[in-house]
C-alpha positions as a Markdown table, in Angstrom:
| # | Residue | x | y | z |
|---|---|---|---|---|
| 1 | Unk | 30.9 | 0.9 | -46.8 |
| 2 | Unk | 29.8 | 4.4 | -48.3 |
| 3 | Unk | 32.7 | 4.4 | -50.1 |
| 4 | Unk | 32.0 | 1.4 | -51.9 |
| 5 | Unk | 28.3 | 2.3 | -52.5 |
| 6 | Unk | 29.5 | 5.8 | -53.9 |
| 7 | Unk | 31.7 | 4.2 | -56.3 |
| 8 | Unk | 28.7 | 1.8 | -57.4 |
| 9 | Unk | 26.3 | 4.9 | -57.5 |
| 10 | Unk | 29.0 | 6.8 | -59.8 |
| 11 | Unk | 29.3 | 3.9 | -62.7 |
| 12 | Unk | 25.9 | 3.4 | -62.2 |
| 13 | Unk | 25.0 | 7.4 | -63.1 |
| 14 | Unk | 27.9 | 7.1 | -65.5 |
| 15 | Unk | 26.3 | 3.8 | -67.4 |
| 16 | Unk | 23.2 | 5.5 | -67.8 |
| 17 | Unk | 24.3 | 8.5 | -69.0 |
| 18 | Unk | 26.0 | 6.5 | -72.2 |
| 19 | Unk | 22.1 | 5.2 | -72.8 |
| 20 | Unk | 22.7 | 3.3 | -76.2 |
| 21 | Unk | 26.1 | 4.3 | -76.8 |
| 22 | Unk | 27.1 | 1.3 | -74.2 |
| 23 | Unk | 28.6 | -1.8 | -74.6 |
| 24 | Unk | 30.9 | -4.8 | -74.0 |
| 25 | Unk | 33.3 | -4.7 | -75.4 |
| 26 | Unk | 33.3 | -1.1 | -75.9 |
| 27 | Unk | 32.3 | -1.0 | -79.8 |
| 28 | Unk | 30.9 | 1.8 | -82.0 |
| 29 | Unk | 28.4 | 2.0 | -83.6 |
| 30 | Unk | 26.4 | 4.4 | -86.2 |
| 31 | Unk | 25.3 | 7.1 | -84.7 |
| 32 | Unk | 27.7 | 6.7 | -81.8 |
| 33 | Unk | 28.1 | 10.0 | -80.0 |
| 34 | Unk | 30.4 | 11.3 | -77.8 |
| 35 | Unk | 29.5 | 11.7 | -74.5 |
| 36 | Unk | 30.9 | 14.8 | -72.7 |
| 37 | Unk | 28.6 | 15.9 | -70.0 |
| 38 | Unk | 27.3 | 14.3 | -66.8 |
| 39 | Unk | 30.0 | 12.0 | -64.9 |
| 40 | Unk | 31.9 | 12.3 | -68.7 |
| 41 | Unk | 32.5 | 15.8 | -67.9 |
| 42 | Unk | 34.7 | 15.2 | -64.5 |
| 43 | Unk | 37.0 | 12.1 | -65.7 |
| 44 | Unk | 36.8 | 10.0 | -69.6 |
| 45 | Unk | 36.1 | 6.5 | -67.4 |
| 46 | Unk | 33.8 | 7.5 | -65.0 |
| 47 | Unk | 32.6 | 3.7 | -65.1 |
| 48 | Unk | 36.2 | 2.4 | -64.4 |
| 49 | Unk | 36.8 | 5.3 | -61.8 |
| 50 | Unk | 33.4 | 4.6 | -59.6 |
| 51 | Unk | 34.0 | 0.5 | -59.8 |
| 52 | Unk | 37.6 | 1.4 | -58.8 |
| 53 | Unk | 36.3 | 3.7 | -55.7 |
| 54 | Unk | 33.8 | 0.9 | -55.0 |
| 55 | Unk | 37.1 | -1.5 | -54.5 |
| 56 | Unk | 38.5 | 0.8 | -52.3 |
| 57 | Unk | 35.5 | 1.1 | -50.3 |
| 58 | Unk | 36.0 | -3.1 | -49.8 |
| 59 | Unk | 38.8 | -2.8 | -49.2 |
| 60 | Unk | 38.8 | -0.3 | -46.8 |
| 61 | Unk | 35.7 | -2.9 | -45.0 |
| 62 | Unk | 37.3 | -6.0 | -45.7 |
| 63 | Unk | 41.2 | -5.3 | -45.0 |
| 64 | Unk | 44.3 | -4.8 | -47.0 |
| 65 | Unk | 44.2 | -8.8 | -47.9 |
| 66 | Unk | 42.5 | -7.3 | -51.1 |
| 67 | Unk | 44.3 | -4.8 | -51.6 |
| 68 | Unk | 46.7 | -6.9 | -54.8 |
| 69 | Unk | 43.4 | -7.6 | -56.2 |
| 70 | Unk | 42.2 | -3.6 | -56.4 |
| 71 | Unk | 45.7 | -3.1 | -58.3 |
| 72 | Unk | 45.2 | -5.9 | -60.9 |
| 73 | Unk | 41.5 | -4.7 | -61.7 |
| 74 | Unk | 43.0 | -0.8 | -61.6 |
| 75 | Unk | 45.4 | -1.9 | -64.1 |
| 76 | Unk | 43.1 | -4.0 | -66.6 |
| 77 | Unk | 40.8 | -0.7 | -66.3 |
| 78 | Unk | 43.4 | 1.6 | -67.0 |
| 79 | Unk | 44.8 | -0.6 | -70.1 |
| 80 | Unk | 41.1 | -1.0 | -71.3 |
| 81 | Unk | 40.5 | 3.1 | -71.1 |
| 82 | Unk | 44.1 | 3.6 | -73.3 |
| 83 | Unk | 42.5 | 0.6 | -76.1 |
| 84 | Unk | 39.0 | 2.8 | -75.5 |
| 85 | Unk | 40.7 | 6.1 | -75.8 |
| 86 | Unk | 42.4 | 4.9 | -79.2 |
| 87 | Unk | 39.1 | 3.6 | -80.6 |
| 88 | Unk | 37.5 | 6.9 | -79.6 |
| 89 | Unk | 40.2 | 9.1 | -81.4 |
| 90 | Unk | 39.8 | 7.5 | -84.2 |
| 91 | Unk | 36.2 | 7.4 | -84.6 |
| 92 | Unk | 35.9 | 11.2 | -83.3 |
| 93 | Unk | 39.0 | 12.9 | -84.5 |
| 94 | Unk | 38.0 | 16.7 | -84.3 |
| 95 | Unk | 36.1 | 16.2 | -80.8 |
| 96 | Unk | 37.8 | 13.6 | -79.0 |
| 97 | Unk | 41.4 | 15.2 | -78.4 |
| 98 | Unk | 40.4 | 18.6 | -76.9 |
| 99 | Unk | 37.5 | 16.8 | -74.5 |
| 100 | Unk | 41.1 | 14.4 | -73.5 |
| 101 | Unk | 43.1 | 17.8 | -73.3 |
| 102 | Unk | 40.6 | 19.2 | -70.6 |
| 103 | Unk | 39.3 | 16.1 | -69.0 |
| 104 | Unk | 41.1 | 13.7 | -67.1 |
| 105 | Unk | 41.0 | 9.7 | -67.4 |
| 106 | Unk | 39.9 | 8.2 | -63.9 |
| 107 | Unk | 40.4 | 10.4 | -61.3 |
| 108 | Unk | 39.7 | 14.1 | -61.6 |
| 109 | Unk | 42.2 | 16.7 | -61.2 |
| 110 | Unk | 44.7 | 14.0 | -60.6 |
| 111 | Unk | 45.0 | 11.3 | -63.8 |
């Protein structure tokens, strides 16, 4: 269980660090900003990364029956983040590709 409610606390912290720069779908908007500090600085999907820990936490409580359902919401993260990512380029093209050089996408130090 404190996996899953560390994941939740993570996108949590990592929603409110966006403040008005959220939104679904992920649009931009004037005076977007890049945010690169906080939960941004350790992985470029921190929301994605904690709701996938949070998963992991259920299904670590609930049993492997769940486990194909983790996957398939890991994969429609990770496919959203690359459609994110190319939105994010192109709206910030001097900032946004060192911050992807030195930052990773959903899990840090690993991918």
């Amino acid at each position: 269980m404190a996996v899953c409610v560390a994941g939740f606390a993570f996108a949590i912290w990592a929603r409110a660090y966006l403040g008005g720069n959220w939104g679904i779908p992920m649009s931009m908007r004037q005076g977007h900003e890049l945010v690169t500090c906080g939960p941004y600085a350790r992985v470029r999907h921190p929301i994605y990364s904690g709701l996938v820990l949070a998963g992991l936490g259920t299904v670590l409580a609930l049993g492997v029956m769940w486990l194909p359902a983790l996957v398939l919401v890991g994969l429609f993260f990770v496919m959203s983040a690359h459609t994110e990512e190319r939105m994010l380029a192109e709206h910030f093209p001097a900032a946004y590709p060192p911050y992807k050089a030195r930052t990773r996408m959903l899990i840090p130090f690993v991918y």
